């Protein structure tokens, strides 16, 4: 899966994408991440200064609006000659992103329908609406709160989709939807002493009785 992230703040994304499982997924070539910065597509004015990527909203109001053209150019570049792509925009008032969508996209990837996801990160008041009119795509919200930009939503999508792609998680069984997953977890040591009190793991988890363990997990999920 190729992720193309359109963002004016790509440096906010890299530490997360280049750590842990997503880093390994890139090394294993299970996913590839490309950055396209609309600021790179700004024309220079006569004085040699770059033009602004944002401007005042028509109709008034606080906050700046991201200009259409630098984003259109970035999306055009990300699309190139590809046909197997899907564009995603972000908005706090859009349809909620859930694991169902992540699974659907990973299935479309498996069926070779979508190989390239283009994630468009808004900022400030938002992006000029003509962009999504010209390049149609799906809109998603990652939750009922307003963030300062689409970068965290983009990371949420990359993360939740990538872990559904075969070979990204070391053990295929790690994907929760395919097994009974408990919300309680224990690892070594078996007993912890903290402020003079002992904390043991539930004995059943050491019993070796798989049926009992599955029952316990179901009860504690
Ligand atoms: N004025 C807008 C909010 C803009 S927030 C409104 O009220 O709808 C700036 C950008 O951050 C948005 O364009 C979007 O890309 C992103 N964003 C903020 N909160 C988000 C959320 N909950 N889900 C998805 N994207 C969000």
PDB file of C-alpha atoms and ligand atoms in Angstrom:
ATOM      1  CA  UNK A   1       0.000   0.000   0.000  1.00  0.00           C
ATOM      2  CA  UNK A   2       1.295   3.423  -0.914  1.00  0.00           C
ATOM      3  CA  UNK A   3       0.250   6.311   1.303  1.00  0.00           C
ATOM      4  CA  UNK A   4       0.628   9.800  -0.174  1.00  0.00           C
ATOM      5  CA  UNK A   5       0.278  12.404   2.523  1.00  0.00           C
ATOM      6  CA  UNK A   6      -0.469  15.947   1.412  1.00  0.00           C
ATOM      7  CA  UNK A   7       0.567  18.173   4.305  1.00  0.00           C
ATOM      8  CA  UNK A   8       2.120  21.569   4.901  1.00  0.00           C
ATOM      9  CA  UNK A   9       3.679  20.188   8.112  1.00  0.00           C
ATOM     10  CA  UNK A  10       5.232  16.863   7.066  1.00  0.00           C
ATOM     11  CA  UNK A  11       7.791  17.049   9.883  1.00  0.00           C
ATOM     12  CA  UNK A  12       4.983  16.406  12.370  1.00  0.00           C
ATOM     13  CA  UNK A  13       4.353  12.995  10.777  1.00  0.00           C
ATOM     14  CA  UNK A  14       7.807  11.509  10.383  1.00  0.00           C
ATOM     15  CA  UNK A  15       8.743  10.589  13.985  1.00  0.00           C
ATOM     16  CA  UNK A  16       5.609   8.473  14.349  1.00  0.00           C
ATOM     17  CA  UNK A  17       5.793   6.837  10.922  1.00  0.00           C
ATOM     18  CA  UNK A  18       9.480   6.061  11.346  1.00  0.00           C
ATOM     19  CA  UNK A  19       9.096   4.192  14.632  1.00  0.00           C
ATOM     20  CA  UNK A  20       8.189   0.690  15.709  1.00  0.00           C
ATOM     21  CA  UNK A  21       5.820  -1.384  13.566  1.00  0.00           C
ATOM     22  CA  UNK A  22       5.223   1.249  10.881  1.00  0.00           C
ATOM     23  CA  UNK A  23       8.967   1.660  10.479  1.00  0.00           C
ATOM     24  CA  UNK A  24       9.359  -2.108  10.088  1.00  0.00           C
ATOM     25  CA  UNK A  25       6.430  -2.214   7.644  1.00  0.00           C
ATOM     26  CA  UNK A  26       8.288   0.292   5.470  1.00  0.00           C
ATOM     27  CA  UNK A  27      11.548  -1.634   5.742  1.00  0.00           C
ATOM     28  CA  UNK A  28       9.698  -4.818   4.740  1.00  0.00           C
ATOM     29  CA  UNK A  29       8.159  -2.855   1.841  1.00  0.00           C
ATOM     30  CA  UNK A  30       4.638  -3.703   2.985  1.00  0.00           C
ATOM     31  CA  UNK A  31       3.825   0.010   2.960  1.00  0.00           C
ATOM     32  CA  UNK A  32       5.425   3.048   1.362  1.00  0.00           C
ATOM     33  CA  UNK A  33       4.888   6.613   2.486  1.00  0.00           C
ATOM     34  CA  UNK A  34       5.292   9.647   0.238  1.00  0.00           C
ATOM     35  CA  UNK A  35       5.036  13.260   1.330  1.00  0.00           C
ATOM     36  CA  UNK A  36       3.795  16.078  -0.859  1.00  0.00           C
ATOM     37  CA  UNK A  37       4.039  19.566   0.582  1.00  0.00           C
ATOM     38  CA  UNK A  38       1.727  22.143  -1.042  1.00  0.00           C
ATOM     39  CA  UNK A  39       4.225  24.836  -0.015  1.00  0.00           C
ATOM     40  CA  UNK A  40       6.655  23.383  -2.599  1.00  0.00           C
ATOM     41  CA  UNK A  41       4.095  24.205  -5.281  1.00  0.00           C
ATOM     42  CA  UNK A  42       3.784  27.881  -4.395  1.00  0.00           C
ATOM     43  CA  UNK A  43       4.833  30.276  -7.100  1.00  0.00           C
ATOM     44  CA  UNK A  44       7.288  33.007  -6.202  1.00  0.00           C
ATOM     45  CA  UNK A  45       6.068  36.586  -6.392  1.00  0.00           C
ATOM     46  CA  UNK A  46       8.098  39.253  -8.242  1.00  0.00           C
ATOM     47  CA  UNK A  47      10.010  40.090  -5.080  1.00  0.00           C
ATOM     48  CA  UNK A  48      11.209  36.488  -4.913  1.00  0.00           C
ATOM     49  CA  UNK A  49       9.135  35.668  -1.865  1.00  0.00           C
ATOM     50  CA  UNK A  50       6.922  32.606  -1.869  1.00  0.00           C
ATOM     51  CA  UNK A  51       3.239  33.360  -2.039  1.00  0.00           C
ATOM     52  CA  UNK A  52       1.118  32.328   0.895  1.00  0.00           C
ATOM     53  CA  UNK A  53      -0.468  28.895   1.178  1.00  0.00           C
ATOM     54  CA  UNK A  54      -3.459  30.373   3.027  1.00  0.00           C
ATOM     55  CA  UNK A  55      -5.667  33.421   2.667  1.00  0.00           C
ATOM     56  CA  UNK A  56      -8.678  35.135   4.231  1.00  0.00           C
ATOM     57  CA  UNK A  57     -12.051  33.413   3.849  1.00  0.00           C
ATOM     58  CA  UNK A  58     -14.587  34.806   1.386  1.00  0.00           C
ATOM     59  CA  UNK A  59     -17.686  35.767   3.323  1.00  0.00           C
ATOM     60  CA  UNK A  60     -15.629  36.686   6.359  1.00  0.00           C
ATOM     61  CA  UNK A  61     -14.954  34.861   9.575  1.00  0.00           C
ATOM     62  CA  UNK A  62     -11.977  34.079  11.729  1.00  0.00           C
ATOM     63  CA  UNK A  63      -9.180  31.804  10.650  1.00  0.00           C
ATOM     64  CA  UNK A  64      -7.452  31.357   7.328  1.00  0.00           C
ATOM     65  CA  UNK A  65      -8.382  29.043   4.476  1.00  0.00           C
ATOM     66  CA  UNK A  66      -5.844  26.903   2.639  1.00  0.00           C
ATOM     67  CA  UNK A  67      -5.616  27.915  -1.004  1.00  0.00           C
ATOM     68  CA  UNK A  68      -6.843  25.477  -3.630  1.00  0.00           C
ATOM     69  CA  UNK A  69      -4.070  25.584  -6.211  1.00  0.00           C
ATOM     70  CA  UNK A  70      -1.078  24.358  -4.176  1.00  0.00           C
ATOM     71  CA  UNK A  71      -3.234  21.461  -2.934  1.00  0.00           C
ATOM     72  CA  UNK A  72      -4.563  20.694  -6.425  1.00  0.00           C
ATOM     73  CA  UNK A  73      -1.003  20.566  -7.728  1.00  0.00           C
ATOM     74  CA  UNK A  74       0.088  18.293  -4.872  1.00  0.00           C
ATOM     75  CA  UNK A  75      -2.810  15.903  -5.444  1.00  0.00           C
ATOM     76  CA  UNK A  76      -2.159  15.901  -9.202  1.00  0.00           C
ATOM     77  CA  UNK A  77       1.476  15.017  -8.566  1.00  0.00           C
ATOM     78  CA  UNK A  78       0.491  12.242  -6.128  1.00  0.00           C
ATOM     79  CA  UNK A  79      -1.950  10.763  -8.641  1.00  0.00           C
ATOM     80  CA  UNK A  80       0.468  10.936 -11.574  1.00  0.00           C
ATOM     81  CA  UNK A  81      -0.736   8.275 -14.008  1.00  0.00           C
ATOM     82  CA  UNK A  82      -2.164   5.984 -11.353  1.00  0.00           C
ATOM     83  CA  UNK A  83      -5.684   4.615 -11.630  1.00  0.00           C
ATOM     84  CA  UNK A  84      -5.822   2.523  -8.444  1.00  0.00           C
ATOM     85  CA  UNK A  85      -6.077   5.405  -5.986  1.00  0.00           C
ATOM     86  CA  UNK A  86      -8.521   6.782  -3.451  1.00  0.00           C
ATOM     87  CA  UNK A  87      -8.459  10.329  -2.104  1.00  0.00           C
ATOM     88  CA  UNK A  88      -9.367  10.954   1.524  1.00  0.00           C
ATOM     89  CA  UNK A  89     -10.120  14.345   3.081  1.00  0.00           C
ATOM     90  CA  UNK A  90     -10.572  15.075   6.767  1.00  0.00           C
ATOM     91  CA  UNK A  91     -13.242  17.035   8.575  1.00  0.00           C
ATOM     92  CA  UNK A  92     -14.444  16.893  12.198  1.00  0.00           C
ATOM     93  CA  UNK A  93     -18.064  16.806  10.999  1.00  0.00           C
ATOM     94  CA  UNK A  94     -17.679  13.970   8.464  1.00  0.00           C
ATOM     95  CA  UNK A  95     -18.471  10.256   8.746  1.00  0.00           C
ATOM     96  CA  UNK A  96     -16.631   8.595  11.623  1.00  0.00           C
ATOM     97  CA  UNK A  97     -13.515   6.575  10.775  1.00  0.00           C
ATOM     98  CA  UNK A  98     -13.758   3.090  12.283  1.00  0.00           C
ATOM     99  CA  UNK A  99     -11.933  -0.199  12.037  1.00  0.00           C
ATOM    100  CA  UNK A 100     -14.594  -1.300   9.529  1.00  0.00           C
ATOM    101  CA  UNK A 101     -13.309   1.284   7.040  1.00  0.00           C
ATOM    102  CA  UNK A 102      -9.715   0.231   7.716  1.00  0.00           C
ATOM    103  CA  UNK A 103     -10.603  -3.408   6.990  1.00  0.00           C
ATOM    104  CA  UNK A 104     -12.532  -2.428   3.853  1.00  0.00           C
ATOM    105  CA  UNK A 105      -9.579  -0.488   2.475  1.00  0.00           C
ATOM    106  CA  UNK A 106      -7.141  -3.293   3.292  1.00  0.00           C
ATOM    107  CA  UNK A 107      -9.452  -5.719   1.431  1.00  0.00           C
ATOM    108  CA  UNK A 108      -9.579  -3.394  -1.578  1.00  0.00           C
ATOM    109  CA  UNK A 109      -5.798  -3.365  -1.453  1.00  0.00           C
ATOM    110  CA  UNK A 110      -5.698  -7.175  -1.378  1.00  0.00           C
ATOM    111  CA  UNK A 111      -8.103  -7.295  -4.357  1.00  0.00           C
ATOM    112  CA  UNK A 112      -5.802  -4.842  -6.156  1.00  0.00           C
ATOM    113  CA  UNK A 113      -8.552  -2.197  -6.401  1.00  0.00           C
ATOM    114  CA  UNK A 114      -6.752   0.465  -4.364  1.00  0.00           C
ATOM    115  CA  UNK A 115      -2.994   0.576  -4.162  1.00  0.00           C
ATOM    116  CA  UNK A 116      -2.574   4.304  -3.480  1.00  0.00           C
ATOM    117  CA  UNK A 117      -4.253   6.274  -0.738  1.00  0.00           C
ATOM    118  CA  UNK A 118      -3.983  10.032  -0.965  1.00  0.00           C
ATOM    119  CA  UNK A 119      -4.556  11.653   2.419  1.00  0.00           C
ATOM    120  CA  UNK A 120      -5.178  15.390   2.332  1.00  0.00           C
ATOM    121  CA  UNK A 121      -4.446  17.179   5.618  1.00  0.00           C
ATOM    122  CA  UNK A 122      -6.286  20.417   6.246  1.00  0.00           C
ATOM    123  CA  UNK A 123      -5.132  23.135   8.660  1.00  0.00           C
ATOM    124  CA  UNK A 124      -6.452  26.390  10.092  1.00  0.00           C
ATOM    125  CA  UNK A 125     -10.116  26.913   9.129  1.00  0.00           C
ATOM    126  CA  UNK A 126      -9.893  24.235   6.436  1.00  0.00           C
ATOM    127  CA  UNK A 127      -9.179  23.736   2.755  1.00  0.00           C
ATOM    128  CA  UNK A 128     -10.816  25.615  -0.135  1.00  0.00           C
ATOM    129  CA  UNK A 129     -13.833  23.423  -0.988  1.00  0.00           C
ATOM    130  CA  UNK A 130     -13.146  23.528  -4.707  1.00  0.00           C
ATOM    131  CA  UNK A 131     -10.302  21.028  -4.172  1.00  0.00           C
ATOM    132  CA  UNK A 132     -12.674  18.202  -3.221  1.00  0.00           C
ATOM    133  CA  UNK A 133     -15.035  19.278  -5.996  1.00  0.00           C
ATOM    134  CA  UNK A 134     -12.277  18.862  -8.586  1.00  0.00           C
ATOM    135  CA  UNK A 135     -10.696  15.767  -7.059  1.00  0.00           C
ATOM    136  CA  UNK A 136     -13.506  13.867  -5.425  1.00  0.00           C
ATOM    137  CA  UNK A 137     -12.785  11.722  -2.429  1.00  0.00           C
ATOM    138  CA  UNK A 138     -14.181  10.448   0.829  1.00  0.00           C
ATOM    139  CA  UNK A 139     -14.400  12.591   3.966  1.00  0.00           C
ATOM    140  CA  UNK A 140     -13.710  11.180   7.409  1.00  0.00           C
ATOM    141  CA  UNK A 141     -13.682  12.412  10.985  1.00  0.00           C
ATOM    142  CA  UNK A 142     -11.525  10.651  13.552  1.00  0.00           C
ATOM    143  CA  UNK A 143     -13.692  11.738  16.475  1.00  0.00           C
ATOM    144  CA  UNK A 144     -15.970  14.354  17.960  1.00  0.00           C
ATOM    145  CA  UNK A 145     -13.351  16.964  18.720  1.00  0.00           C
ATOM    146  CA  UNK A 146     -11.593  19.577  16.617  1.00  0.00           C
ATOM    147  CA  UNK A 147      -7.870  19.208  16.038  1.00  0.00           C
ATOM    148  CA  UNK A 148      -5.563  21.876  14.648  1.00  0.00           C
ATOM    149  CA  UNK A 149      -4.880  19.854  11.513  1.00  0.00           C
ATOM    150  CA  UNK A 150      -5.393  16.699   9.505  1.00  0.00           C
ATOM    151  CA  UNK A 151      -1.972  15.267  10.336  1.00  0.00           C
ATOM    152  CA  UNK A 152      -3.074  13.225  13.371  1.00  0.00           C
ATOM    153  CA  UNK A 153      -6.108  11.907  11.449  1.00  0.00           C
ATOM    154  CA  UNK A 154      -3.731  10.918   8.598  1.00  0.00           C
ATOM    155  CA  UNK A 155      -1.533   9.038  11.087  1.00  0.00           C
ATOM    156  CA  UNK A 156      -4.609   7.317  12.507  1.00  0.00           C
ATOM    157  CA  UNK A 157      -5.562   6.088   9.040  1.00  0.00           C
ATOM    158  CA  UNK A 158      -2.044   4.958   8.094  1.00  0.00           C
ATOM    159  CA  UNK A 159      -1.728   3.106  11.399  1.00  0.00           C
ATOM    160  CA  UNK A 160      -5.155   1.444  11.462  1.00  0.00           C
ATOM    161  CA  UNK A 161      -4.977   0.415   7.777  1.00  0.00           C
ATOM    162  CA  UNK A 162      -1.366  -0.793   7.874  1.00  0.00           C
ATOM    163  CA  UNK A 163      -1.963  -3.209  10.729  1.00  0.00           C
ATOM    164  CA  UNK A 164      -4.645  -4.882   8.588  1.00  0.00           C
ATOM    165  CA  UNK A 165      -2.184  -5.516   5.769  1.00  0.00           C
ATOM    166  CA  UNK A 166      -0.752  -9.007   5.684  1.00  0.00           C
ATOM    167  CA  UNK A 167       2.765  -9.232   7.013  1.00  0.00           C
ATOM    168  CA  UNK A 168       2.741  -5.913   8.893  1.00  0.00           C
ATOM    169  CA  UNK A 169       2.084  -7.345  12.345  1.00  0.00           C
ATOM    170  CA  UNK A 170       4.631 -10.047  13.063  1.00  0.00           C
ATOM    171  CA  UNK A 171       1.978 -12.577  13.966  1.00  0.00           C
ATOM    172  CA  UNK A 172      -1.158 -12.623  11.789  1.00  0.00           C
ATOM    173  CA  UNK A 173      -3.176 -13.595  14.868  1.00  0.00           C
ATOM    174  CA  UNK A 174      -2.380 -10.206  16.399  1.00  0.00           C
ATOM    175  CA  UNK A 175      -5.219  -8.602  14.446  1.00  0.00           C
ATOM    176  CA  UNK A 176      -7.957  -8.383  17.098  1.00  0.00           C
ATOM    177  CA  UNK A 177     -10.930  -9.021  14.832  1.00  0.00           C
ATOM    178  CA  UNK A 178      -9.785 -12.563  14.116  1.00  0.00           C
ATOM    179  CA  UNK A 179      -9.657 -13.816  17.700  1.00  0.00           C
ATOM    180  CA  UNK A 180     -10.969 -13.298  21.176  1.00  0.00           C
ATOM    181  CA  UNK A 181      -9.012 -10.384  22.517  1.00  0.00           C
ATOM    182  CA  UNK A 182      -9.008  -9.502  26.170  1.00  0.00           C
ATOM    183  CA  UNK A 183      -8.704  -5.932  27.381  1.00  0.00           C
ATOM    184  CA  UNK A 184      -6.532  -7.127  30.254  1.00  0.00           C
ATOM    185  CA  UNK A 185      -2.921  -8.158  29.707  1.00  0.00           C
ATOM    186  CA  UNK A 186      -0.177  -9.584  31.883  1.00  0.00           C
ATOM    187  CA  UNK A 187       3.466 -10.376  31.293  1.00  0.00           C
ATOM    188  CA  UNK A 188       6.463 -11.304  33.434  1.00  0.00           C
ATOM    189  CA  UNK A 189       7.067 -11.180  36.306  1.00  0.00           C
ATOM    190  CA  UNK A 190       4.263 -13.288  37.681  1.00  0.00           C
ATOM    191  CA  UNK A 191       4.233 -11.294  40.893  1.00  0.00           C
ATOM    192  CA  UNK A 192       4.938  -7.600  41.449  1.00  0.00           C
ATOM    193  CA  UNK A 193       5.668  -6.084  44.843  1.00  0.00           C
ATOM    194  CA  UNK A 194       4.561  -2.432  44.914  1.00  0.00           C
ATOM    195  CA  UNK A 195       4.272  -0.327  48.076  1.00  0.00           C
ATOM    196  CA  UNK A 196       4.501  -3.490  50.188  1.00  0.00           C
ATOM    197  CA  UNK A 197       1.544  -5.083  48.377  1.00  0.00           C
ATOM    198  CA  UNK A 198       1.716  -8.138  46.122  1.00  0.00           C
ATOM    199  CA  UNK A 199       0.084  -8.146  42.694  1.00  0.00           C
ATOM    200  CA  UNK A 200      -0.245 -11.552  41.043  1.00  0.00           C
ATOM    201  CA  UNK A 201      -1.432 -12.453  37.571  1.00  0.00           C
ATOM    202  CA  UNK A 202      -4.790 -14.312  37.357  1.00  0.00           C
ATOM    203  CA  UNK A 203      -3.918 -17.957  38.045  1.00  0.00           C
ATOM    204  CA  UNK A 204      -6.049 -19.227  35.158  1.00  0.00           C
ATOM    205  CA  UNK A 205      -3.622 -17.715  32.629  1.00  0.00           C
ATOM    206  CA  UNK A 206      -0.930 -20.100  33.860  1.00  0.00           C
ATOM    207  CA  UNK A 207      -3.213 -23.122  34.076  1.00  0.00           C
ATOM    208  CA  UNK A 208      -2.464 -24.363  30.550  1.00  0.00           C
ATOM    209  CA  UNK A 209      -6.195 -25.095  30.189  1.00  0.00           C
ATOM    210  CA  UNK A 210      -6.985 -23.402  26.859  1.00  0.00           C
ATOM    211  CA  UNK A 211     -10.720 -23.644  27.264  1.00  0.00           C
ATOM    212  CA  UNK A 212     -10.612 -21.965  30.664  1.00  0.00           C
ATOM    213  CA  UNK A 213      -8.239 -19.315  29.327  1.00  0.00           C
ATOM    214  CA  UNK A 214     -10.516 -18.533  26.362  1.00  0.00           C
ATOM    215  CA  UNK A 215     -13.471 -18.287  28.761  1.00  0.00           C
ATOM    216  CA  UNK A 216     -11.535 -15.894  30.970  1.00  0.00           C
ATOM    217  CA  UNK A 217     -10.572 -13.773  27.941  1.00  0.00           C
ATOM    218  CA  UNK A 218     -14.159 -13.627  26.770  1.00  0.00           C
ATOM    219  CA  UNK A 219     -15.293 -12.500  30.221  1.00  0.00           C
ATOM    220  CA  UNK A 220     -12.540  -9.903  30.356  1.00  0.00           C
ATOM    221  CA  UNK A 221     -12.863  -8.479  26.872  1.00  0.00           C
TER     222      UNK A 221
HETATM  223  N1  LIG B   1     -13.398  24.937  10.725  1.00  0.00           N
HETATM  224  C1  LIG B   1     -13.399  23.525  10.667  1.00  0.00           C
HETATM  225  C2  LIG B   1     -12.330  22.913  11.552  1.00  0.00           C
HETATM  226  C3  LIG B   1     -10.994  23.001  10.954  1.00  0.00           C
HETATM  227  S1  LIG B   1      -9.829  22.076  11.813  1.00  0.00           S
HETATM  228  C4  LIG B   1     -14.740  22.995  11.109  1.00  0.00           C
HETATM  229  O1  LIG B   1     -15.293  23.513  12.044  1.00  0.00           O
HETATM  230  O2  LIG B   1     -15.172  22.011  10.520  1.00  0.00           O
HETATM  231  C5  LIG B   1      -8.529  22.067  10.625  1.00  0.00           C
HETATM  232  C6  LIG B   1      -8.347  20.766   9.910  1.00  0.00           C
HETATM  233  O3  LIG B   1      -8.015  19.759  10.854  1.00  0.00           O
HETATM  234  C7  LIG B   1      -9.533  20.240   9.147  1.00  0.00           C
HETATM  235  O4  LIG B   1      -9.556  20.745   7.853  1.00  0.00           O
HETATM  236  C8  LIG B   1      -9.255  18.742   9.140  1.00  0.00           C
HETATM  237  O5  LIG B   1      -8.343  18.419   8.096  1.00  0.00           O
HETATM  238  C9  LIG B   1      -8.540  18.514  10.448  1.00  0.00           C
HETATM  239  N2  LIG B   1      -9.351  18.011  11.560  1.00  0.00           N
HETATM  240  C10 LIG B   1      -9.606  18.642  12.740  1.00  0.00           C
HETATM  241  N3  LIG B   1     -10.342  17.882  13.569  1.00  0.00           N
HETATM  242  C11 LIG B   1     -10.567  16.718  12.926  1.00  0.00           C
HETATM  243  C12 LIG B   1     -11.280  15.518  13.247  1.00  0.00           C
HETATM  244  N4  LIG B   1     -11.902  15.361  14.397  1.00  0.00           N
HETATM  245  N5  LIG B   1     -11.300  14.533  12.324  1.00  0.00           N
HETATM  246  C13 LIG B   1     -10.698  14.685  11.133  1.00  0.00           C
HETATM  247  N6  LIG B   1     -10.013  15.797  10.775  1.00  0.00           N
HETATM  248  C14 LIG B   1      -9.957  16.793  11.640  1.00  0.00           C
END
